[in-house]
PDB file of C-alpha atoms in Angstrom:
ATOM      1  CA  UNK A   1       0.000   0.000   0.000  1.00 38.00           C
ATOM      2  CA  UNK A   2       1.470   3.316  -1.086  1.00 37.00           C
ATOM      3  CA  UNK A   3       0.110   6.851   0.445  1.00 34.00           C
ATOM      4  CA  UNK A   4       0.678  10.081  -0.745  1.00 32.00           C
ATOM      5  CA  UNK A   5       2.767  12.528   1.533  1.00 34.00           C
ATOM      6  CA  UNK A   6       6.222  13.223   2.300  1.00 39.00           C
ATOM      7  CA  UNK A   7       8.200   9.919   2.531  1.00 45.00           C
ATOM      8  CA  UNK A   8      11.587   8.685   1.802  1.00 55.00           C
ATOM      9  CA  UNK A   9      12.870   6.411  -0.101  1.00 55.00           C
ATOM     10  CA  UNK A  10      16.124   4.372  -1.145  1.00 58.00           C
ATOM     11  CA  UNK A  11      18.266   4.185  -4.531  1.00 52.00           C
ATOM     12  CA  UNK A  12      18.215   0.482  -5.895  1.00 49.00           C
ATOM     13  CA  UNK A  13      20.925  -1.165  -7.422  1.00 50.00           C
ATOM     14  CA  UNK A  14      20.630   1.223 -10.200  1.00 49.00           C
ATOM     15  CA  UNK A  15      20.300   4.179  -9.117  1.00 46.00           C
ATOM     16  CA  UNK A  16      16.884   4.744  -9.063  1.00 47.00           C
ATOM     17  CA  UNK A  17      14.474   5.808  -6.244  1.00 49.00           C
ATOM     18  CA  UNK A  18      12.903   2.740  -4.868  1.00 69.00           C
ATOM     19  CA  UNK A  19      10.136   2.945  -1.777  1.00 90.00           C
ATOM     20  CA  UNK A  20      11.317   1.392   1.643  1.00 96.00           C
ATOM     21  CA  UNK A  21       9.289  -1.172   2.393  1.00 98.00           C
ATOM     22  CA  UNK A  22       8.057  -2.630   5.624  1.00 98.00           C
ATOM     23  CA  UNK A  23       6.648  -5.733   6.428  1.00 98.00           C
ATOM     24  CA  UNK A  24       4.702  -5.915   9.516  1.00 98.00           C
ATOM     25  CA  UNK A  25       4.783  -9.297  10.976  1.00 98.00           C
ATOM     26  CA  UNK A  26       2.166  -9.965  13.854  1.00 98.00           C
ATOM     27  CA  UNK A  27      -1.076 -11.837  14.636  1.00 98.00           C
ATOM     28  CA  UNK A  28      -4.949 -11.200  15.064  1.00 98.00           C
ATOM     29  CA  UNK A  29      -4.277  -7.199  15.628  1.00 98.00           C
ATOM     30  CA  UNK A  30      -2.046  -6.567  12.818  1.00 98.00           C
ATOM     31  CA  UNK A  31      -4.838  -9.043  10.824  1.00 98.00           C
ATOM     32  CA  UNK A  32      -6.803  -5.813  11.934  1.00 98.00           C
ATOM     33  CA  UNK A  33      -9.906  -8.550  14.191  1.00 98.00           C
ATOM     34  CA  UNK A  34     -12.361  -7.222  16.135  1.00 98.00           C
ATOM     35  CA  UNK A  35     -12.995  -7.772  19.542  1.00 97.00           C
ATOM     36  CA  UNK A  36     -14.706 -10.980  19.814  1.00 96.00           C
ATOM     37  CA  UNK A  37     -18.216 -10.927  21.126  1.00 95.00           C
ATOM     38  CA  UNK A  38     -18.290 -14.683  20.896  1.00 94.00           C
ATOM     39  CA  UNK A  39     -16.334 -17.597  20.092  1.00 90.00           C
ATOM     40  CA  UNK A  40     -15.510 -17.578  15.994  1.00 88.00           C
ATOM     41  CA  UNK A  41     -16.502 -14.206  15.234  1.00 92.00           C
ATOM     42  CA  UNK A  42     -14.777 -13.542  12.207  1.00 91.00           C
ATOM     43  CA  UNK A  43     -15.455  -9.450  12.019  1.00 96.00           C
ATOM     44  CA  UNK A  44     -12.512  -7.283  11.227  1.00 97.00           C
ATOM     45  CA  UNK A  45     -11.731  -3.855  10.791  1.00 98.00           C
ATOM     46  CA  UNK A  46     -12.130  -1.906   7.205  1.00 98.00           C
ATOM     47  CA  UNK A  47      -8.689  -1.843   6.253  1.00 98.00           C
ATOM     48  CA  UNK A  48      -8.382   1.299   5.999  1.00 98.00           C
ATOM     49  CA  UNK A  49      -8.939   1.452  10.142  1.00 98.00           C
ATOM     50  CA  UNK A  50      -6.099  -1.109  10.820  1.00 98.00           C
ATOM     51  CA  UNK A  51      -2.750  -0.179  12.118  1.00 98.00           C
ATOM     52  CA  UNK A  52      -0.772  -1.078   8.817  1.00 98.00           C
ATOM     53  CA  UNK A  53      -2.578   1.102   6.954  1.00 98.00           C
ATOM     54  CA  UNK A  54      -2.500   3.973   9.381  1.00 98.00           C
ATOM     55  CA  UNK A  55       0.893   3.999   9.360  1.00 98.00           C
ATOM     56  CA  UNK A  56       1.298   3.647   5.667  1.00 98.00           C
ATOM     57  CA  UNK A  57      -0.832   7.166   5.339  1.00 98.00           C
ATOM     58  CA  UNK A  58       1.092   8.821   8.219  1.00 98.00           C
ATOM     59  CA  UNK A  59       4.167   7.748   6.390  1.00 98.00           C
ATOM     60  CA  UNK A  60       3.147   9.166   3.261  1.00 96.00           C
ATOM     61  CA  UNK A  61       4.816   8.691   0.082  1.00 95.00           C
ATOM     62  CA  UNK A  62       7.659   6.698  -0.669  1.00 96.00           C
ATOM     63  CA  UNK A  63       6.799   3.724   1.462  1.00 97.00           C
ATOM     64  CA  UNK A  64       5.719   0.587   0.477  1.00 97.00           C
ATOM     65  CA  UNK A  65       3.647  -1.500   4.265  1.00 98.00           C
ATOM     66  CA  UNK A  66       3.159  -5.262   3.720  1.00 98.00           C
ATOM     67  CA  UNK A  67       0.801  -6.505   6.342  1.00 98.00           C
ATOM     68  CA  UNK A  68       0.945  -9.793   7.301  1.00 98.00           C
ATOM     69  CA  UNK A  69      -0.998 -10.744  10.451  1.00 98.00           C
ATOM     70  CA  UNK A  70      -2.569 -14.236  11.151  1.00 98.00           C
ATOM     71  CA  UNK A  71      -4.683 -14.578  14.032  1.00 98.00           C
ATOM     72  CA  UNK A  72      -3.817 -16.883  16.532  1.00 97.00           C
ATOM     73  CA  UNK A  73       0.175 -16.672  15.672  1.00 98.00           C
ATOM     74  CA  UNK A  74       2.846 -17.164  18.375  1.00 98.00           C
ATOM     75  CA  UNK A  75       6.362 -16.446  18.332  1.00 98.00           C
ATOM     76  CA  UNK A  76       7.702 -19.838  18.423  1.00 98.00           C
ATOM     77  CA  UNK A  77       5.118 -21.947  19.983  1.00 98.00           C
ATOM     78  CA  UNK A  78       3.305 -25.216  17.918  1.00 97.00           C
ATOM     79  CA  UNK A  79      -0.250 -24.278  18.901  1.00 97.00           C
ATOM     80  CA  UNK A  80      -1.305 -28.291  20.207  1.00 96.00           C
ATOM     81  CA  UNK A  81      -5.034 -26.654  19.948  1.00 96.00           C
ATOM     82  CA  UNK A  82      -5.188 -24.454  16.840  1.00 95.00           C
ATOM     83  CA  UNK A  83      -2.350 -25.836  14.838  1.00 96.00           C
ATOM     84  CA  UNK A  84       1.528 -26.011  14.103  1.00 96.00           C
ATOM     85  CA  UNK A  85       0.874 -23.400  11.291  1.00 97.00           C
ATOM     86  CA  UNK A  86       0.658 -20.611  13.783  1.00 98.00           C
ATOM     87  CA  UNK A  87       4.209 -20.801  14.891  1.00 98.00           C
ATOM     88  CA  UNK A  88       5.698 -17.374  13.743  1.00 98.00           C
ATOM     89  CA  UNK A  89       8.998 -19.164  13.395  1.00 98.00           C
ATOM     90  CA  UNK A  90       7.793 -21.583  11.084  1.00 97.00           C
ATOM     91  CA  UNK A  91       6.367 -19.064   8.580  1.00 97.00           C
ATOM     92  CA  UNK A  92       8.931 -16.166   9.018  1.00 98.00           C
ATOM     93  CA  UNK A  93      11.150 -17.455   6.315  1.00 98.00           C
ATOM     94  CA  UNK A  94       8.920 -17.487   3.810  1.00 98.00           C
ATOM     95  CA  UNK A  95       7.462 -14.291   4.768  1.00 98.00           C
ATOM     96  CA  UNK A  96      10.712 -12.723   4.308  1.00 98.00           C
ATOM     97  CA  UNK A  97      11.429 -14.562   1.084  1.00 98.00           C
ATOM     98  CA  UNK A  98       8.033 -13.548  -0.506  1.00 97.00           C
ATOM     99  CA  UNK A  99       8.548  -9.687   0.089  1.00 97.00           C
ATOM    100  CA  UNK A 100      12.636  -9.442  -0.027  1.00 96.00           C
ATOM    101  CA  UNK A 101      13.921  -7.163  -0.531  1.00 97.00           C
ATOM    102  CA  UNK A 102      12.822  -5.431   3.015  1.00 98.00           C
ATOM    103  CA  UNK A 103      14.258  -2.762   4.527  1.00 98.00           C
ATOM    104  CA  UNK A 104      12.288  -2.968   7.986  1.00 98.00           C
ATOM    105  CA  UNK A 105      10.401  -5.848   9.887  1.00 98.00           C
ATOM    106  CA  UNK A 106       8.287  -4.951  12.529  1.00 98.00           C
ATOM    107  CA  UNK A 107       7.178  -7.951  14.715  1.00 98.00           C
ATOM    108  CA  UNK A 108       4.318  -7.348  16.959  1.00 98.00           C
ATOM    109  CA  UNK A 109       3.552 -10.645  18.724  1.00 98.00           C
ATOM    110  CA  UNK A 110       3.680 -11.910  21.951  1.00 98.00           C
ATOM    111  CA  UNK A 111       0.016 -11.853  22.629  1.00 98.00           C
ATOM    112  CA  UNK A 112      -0.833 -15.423  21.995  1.00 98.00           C
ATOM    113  CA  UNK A 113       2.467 -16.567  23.802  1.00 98.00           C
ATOM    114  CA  UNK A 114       0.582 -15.654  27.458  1.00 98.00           C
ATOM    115  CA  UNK A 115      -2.109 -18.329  26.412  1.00 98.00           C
ATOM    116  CA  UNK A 116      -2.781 -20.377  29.654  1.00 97.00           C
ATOM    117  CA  UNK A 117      -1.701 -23.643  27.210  1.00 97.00           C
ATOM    118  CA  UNK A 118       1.933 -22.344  26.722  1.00 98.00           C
ATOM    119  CA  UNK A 119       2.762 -21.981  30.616  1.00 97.00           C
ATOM    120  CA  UNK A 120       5.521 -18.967  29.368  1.00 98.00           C
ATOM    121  CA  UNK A 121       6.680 -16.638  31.489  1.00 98.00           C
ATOM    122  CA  UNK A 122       7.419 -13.240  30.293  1.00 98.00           C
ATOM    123  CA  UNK A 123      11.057 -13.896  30.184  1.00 98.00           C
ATOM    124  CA  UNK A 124      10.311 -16.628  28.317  1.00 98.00           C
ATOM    125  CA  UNK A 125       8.217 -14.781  25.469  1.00 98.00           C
ATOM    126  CA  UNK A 126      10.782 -11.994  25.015  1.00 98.00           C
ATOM    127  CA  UNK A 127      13.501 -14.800  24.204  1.00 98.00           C
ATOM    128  CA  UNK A 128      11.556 -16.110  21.373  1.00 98.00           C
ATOM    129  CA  UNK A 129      10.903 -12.503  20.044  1.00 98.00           C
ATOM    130  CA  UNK A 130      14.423 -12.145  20.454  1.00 98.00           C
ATOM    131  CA  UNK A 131      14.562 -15.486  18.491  1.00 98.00           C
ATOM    132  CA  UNK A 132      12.699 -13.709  15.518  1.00 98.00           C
ATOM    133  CA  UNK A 133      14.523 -11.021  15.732  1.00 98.00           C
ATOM    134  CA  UNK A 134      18.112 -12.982  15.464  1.00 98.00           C
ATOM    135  CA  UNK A 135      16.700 -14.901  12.138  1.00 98.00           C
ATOM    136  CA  UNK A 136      15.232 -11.789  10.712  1.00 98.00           C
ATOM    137  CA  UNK A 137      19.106 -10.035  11.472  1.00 98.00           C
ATOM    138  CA  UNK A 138      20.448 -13.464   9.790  1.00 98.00           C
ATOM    139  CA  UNK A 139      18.977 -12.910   6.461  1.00 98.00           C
ATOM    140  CA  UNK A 140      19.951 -11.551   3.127  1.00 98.00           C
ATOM    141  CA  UNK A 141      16.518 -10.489   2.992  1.00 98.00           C
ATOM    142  CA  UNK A 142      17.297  -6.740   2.758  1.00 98.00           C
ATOM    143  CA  UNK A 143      18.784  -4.270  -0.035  1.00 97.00           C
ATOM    144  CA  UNK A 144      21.332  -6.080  -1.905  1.00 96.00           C
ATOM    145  CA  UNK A 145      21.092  -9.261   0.041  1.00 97.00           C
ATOM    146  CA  UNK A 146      21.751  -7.052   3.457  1.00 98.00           C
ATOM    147  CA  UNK A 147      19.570  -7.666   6.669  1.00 98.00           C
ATOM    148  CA  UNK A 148      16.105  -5.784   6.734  1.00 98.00           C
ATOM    149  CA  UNK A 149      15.974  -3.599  10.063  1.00 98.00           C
ATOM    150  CA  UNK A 150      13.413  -4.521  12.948  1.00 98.00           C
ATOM    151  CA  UNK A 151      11.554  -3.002  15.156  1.00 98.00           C
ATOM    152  CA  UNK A 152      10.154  -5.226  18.522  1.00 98.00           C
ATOM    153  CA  UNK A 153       7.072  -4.177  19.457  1.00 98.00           C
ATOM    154  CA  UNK A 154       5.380  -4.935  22.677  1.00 98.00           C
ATOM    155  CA  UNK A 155       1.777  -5.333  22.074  1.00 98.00           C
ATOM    156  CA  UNK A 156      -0.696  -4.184  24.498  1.00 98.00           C
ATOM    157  CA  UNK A 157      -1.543  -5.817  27.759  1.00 98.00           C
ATOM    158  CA  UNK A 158      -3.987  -8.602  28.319  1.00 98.00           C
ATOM    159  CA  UNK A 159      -7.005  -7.570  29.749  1.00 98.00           C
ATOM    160  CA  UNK A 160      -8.531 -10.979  31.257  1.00 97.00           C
ATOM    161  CA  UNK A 161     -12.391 -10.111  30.384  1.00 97.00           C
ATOM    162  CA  UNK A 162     -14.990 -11.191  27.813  1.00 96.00           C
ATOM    163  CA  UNK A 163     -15.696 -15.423  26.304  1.00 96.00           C
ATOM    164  CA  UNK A 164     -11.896 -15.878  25.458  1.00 96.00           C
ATOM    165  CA  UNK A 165     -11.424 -15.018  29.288  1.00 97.00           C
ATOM    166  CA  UNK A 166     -10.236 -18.678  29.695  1.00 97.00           C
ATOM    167  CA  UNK A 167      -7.563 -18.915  27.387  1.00 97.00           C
ATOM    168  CA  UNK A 168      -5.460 -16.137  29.019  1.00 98.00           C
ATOM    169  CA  UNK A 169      -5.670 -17.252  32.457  1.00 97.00           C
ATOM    170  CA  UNK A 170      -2.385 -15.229  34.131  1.00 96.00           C
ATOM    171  CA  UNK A 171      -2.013 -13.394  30.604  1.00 97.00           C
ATOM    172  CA  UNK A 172      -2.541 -10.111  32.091  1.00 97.00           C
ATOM    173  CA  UNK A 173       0.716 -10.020  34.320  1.00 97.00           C
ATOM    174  CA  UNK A 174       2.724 -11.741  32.104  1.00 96.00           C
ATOM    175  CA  UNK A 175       2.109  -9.764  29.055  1.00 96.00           C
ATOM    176  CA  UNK A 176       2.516  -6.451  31.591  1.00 96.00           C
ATOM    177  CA  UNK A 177       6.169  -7.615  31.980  1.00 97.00           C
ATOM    178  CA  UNK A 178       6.925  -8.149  28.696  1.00 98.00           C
ATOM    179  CA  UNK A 179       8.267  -4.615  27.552  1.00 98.00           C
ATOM    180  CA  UNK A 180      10.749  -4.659  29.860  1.00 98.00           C
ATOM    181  CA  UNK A 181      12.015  -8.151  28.587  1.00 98.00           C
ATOM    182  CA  UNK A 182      11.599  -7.152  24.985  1.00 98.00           C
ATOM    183  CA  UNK A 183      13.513  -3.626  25.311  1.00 98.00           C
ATOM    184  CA  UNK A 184      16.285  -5.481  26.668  1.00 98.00           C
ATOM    185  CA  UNK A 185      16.417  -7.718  23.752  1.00 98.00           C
ATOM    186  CA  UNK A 186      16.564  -5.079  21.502  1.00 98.00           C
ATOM    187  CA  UNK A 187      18.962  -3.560  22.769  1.00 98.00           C
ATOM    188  CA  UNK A 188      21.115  -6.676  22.913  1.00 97.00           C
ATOM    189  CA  UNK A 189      20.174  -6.673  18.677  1.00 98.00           C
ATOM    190  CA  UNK A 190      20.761  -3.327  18.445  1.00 97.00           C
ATOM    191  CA  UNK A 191      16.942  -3.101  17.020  1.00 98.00           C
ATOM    192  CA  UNK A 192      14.388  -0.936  17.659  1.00 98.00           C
ATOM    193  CA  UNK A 193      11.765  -1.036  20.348  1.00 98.00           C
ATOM    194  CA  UNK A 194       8.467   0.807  20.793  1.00 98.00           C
ATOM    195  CA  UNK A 195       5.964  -0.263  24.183  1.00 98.00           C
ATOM    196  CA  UNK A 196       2.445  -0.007  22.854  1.00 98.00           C
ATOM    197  CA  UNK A 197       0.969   0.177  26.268  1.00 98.00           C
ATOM    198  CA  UNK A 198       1.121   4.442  26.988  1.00 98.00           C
ATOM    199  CA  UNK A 199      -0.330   4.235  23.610  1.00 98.00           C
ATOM    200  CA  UNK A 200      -3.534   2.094  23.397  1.00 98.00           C
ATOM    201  CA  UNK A 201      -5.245  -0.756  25.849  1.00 98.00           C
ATOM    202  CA  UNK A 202      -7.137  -3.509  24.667  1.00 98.00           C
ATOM    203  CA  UNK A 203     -11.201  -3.740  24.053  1.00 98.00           C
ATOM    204  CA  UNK A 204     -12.713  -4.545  27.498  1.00 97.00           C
ATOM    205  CA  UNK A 205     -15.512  -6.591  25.015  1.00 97.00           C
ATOM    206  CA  UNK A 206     -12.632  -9.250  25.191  1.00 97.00           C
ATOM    207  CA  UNK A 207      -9.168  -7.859  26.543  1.00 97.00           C
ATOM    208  CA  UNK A 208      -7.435  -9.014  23.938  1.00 98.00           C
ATOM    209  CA  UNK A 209      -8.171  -7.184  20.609  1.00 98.00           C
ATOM    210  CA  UNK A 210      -8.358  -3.459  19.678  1.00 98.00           C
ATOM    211  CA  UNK A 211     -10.847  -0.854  19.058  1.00 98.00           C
ATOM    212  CA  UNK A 212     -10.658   1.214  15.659  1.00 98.00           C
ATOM    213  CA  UNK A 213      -9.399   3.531  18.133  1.00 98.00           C
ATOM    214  CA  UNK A 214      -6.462   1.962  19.257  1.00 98.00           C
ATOM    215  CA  UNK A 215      -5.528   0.847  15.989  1.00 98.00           C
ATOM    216  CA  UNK A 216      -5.609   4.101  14.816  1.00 98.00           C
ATOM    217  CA  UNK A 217      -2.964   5.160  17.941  1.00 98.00           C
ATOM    218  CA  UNK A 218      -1.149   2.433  16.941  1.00 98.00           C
ATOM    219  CA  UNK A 219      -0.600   2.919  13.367  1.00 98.00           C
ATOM    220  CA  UNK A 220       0.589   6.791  14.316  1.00 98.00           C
ATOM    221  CA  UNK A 221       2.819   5.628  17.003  1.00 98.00           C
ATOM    222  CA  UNK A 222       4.444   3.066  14.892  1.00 98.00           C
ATOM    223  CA  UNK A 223       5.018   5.472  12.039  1.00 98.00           C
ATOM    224  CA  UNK A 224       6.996   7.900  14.284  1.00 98.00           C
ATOM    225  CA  UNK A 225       9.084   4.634  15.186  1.00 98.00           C
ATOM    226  CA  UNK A 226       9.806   3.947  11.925  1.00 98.00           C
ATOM    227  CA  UNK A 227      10.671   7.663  10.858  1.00 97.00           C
ATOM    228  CA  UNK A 228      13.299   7.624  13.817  1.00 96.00           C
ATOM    229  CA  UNK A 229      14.901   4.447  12.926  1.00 96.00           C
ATOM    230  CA  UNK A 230      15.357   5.921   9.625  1.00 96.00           C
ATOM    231  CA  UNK A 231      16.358   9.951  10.694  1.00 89.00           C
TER     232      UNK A 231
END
């Protein structure tokens, strides 16, 4: 998605002007769901309310934002309820093979990883972000067969309300202590870090997912992020 404004961009291998692009690696809020009423509901923002998108038209021109959000993903976990296929780890190389070359990743996970079924501490969740982070910084999936930038983002704090209440037993202290795990693994990478909680809470319909609202606050918070890493 491209949005007019004043952006900046990169010279390819040529010469020319190129847009930077970003992909935006996270679950069921970068998918852009709403907060679930019920089990299954399937609604989801219009995309032009989702964070992504936000971002892309604070931004402005000369930036290309590649969402790529599946609800229910985890860092590293094997979900033994909802599948294998929403381990992040497991997809992230072919994420970053589809849409090389990249000159950013921003991963915002961490959410699912507080799941009552994953019995993770905080600690533990930041070391698999960290995890993501390292194979992201491994690749040749940047300009000219560099490694893309990231940014860690730690998603907003569990609220334990609403009908998926029982899945995130203990979810709202662990995912309370995550920033401060996750900031300290950035700075070990030497990648950026942004805390989403000053900047948006979750929907109290079910504590976990985000309001137009919030995504909204997101999307601008994330684009001032990204305008730093690159000043």
């Amino acid at each position: 998605m491209r949005r007019a404004g004043g952006g900046t961009s990169a010279k390819g291998e040529d010469g020319t002007l190129t847009d930077r692009t970003i992909l935006c690696f996270g679950d069921s809020n970068t998918h852009g769901t709403q907060a679930l009423r019920f089990l299954n509901d399937r609604r989801r923002h219009a995309k032009p309310a989702r964070w992504p998108t936000v971002m892309a038209e604070t931004l402005g021109d000369g930036w290309d934002v590649i969402a790529e959000g599946h609800p229910g993903r985890t860092a590293v976990f094997d979900d033994p309820i909802e599948g294998e296929h929403k381990n992040g780890i497991r997809a992230l190389p072919a994420l970053l093979e589809t849409h090389l070359p990249l000159d950013l990743v921003i991963v915002m996970l961490g959410t699912n990883d507080t799941k009552t079924r994953f019995s993770a501490t905080a600690f533990d969740i930041a070391k698999g972000l960290e995890r993501i982070a390292k194979t992201i910084l491994a690749s040749d999936a940047g300009p000219d067969g560099s490694a893309p930038k990231v940014l860690l983002a730690a998603p907003v704090p569990v609220i334990e309300v609403g009908p998926i209440a029982p899945m995130f037993v203990g979810a709202q202290a662990k995912s309370a202590d995550l920033a401060e795990h996750l900031q300290a693994a950035a700075g070990r990478l030497g990648a950026g870090f942004i805390d989403l909680a000053p900047v948006a809470q979750a929907d109290p319909v079910d504590g976990v997912h985000l309001t137009a609202e919030a995504q909204a606050a997101i999307g601008r918070a994330m684009a001032g992020a990204v305008q730093q890493l690159f000043s």
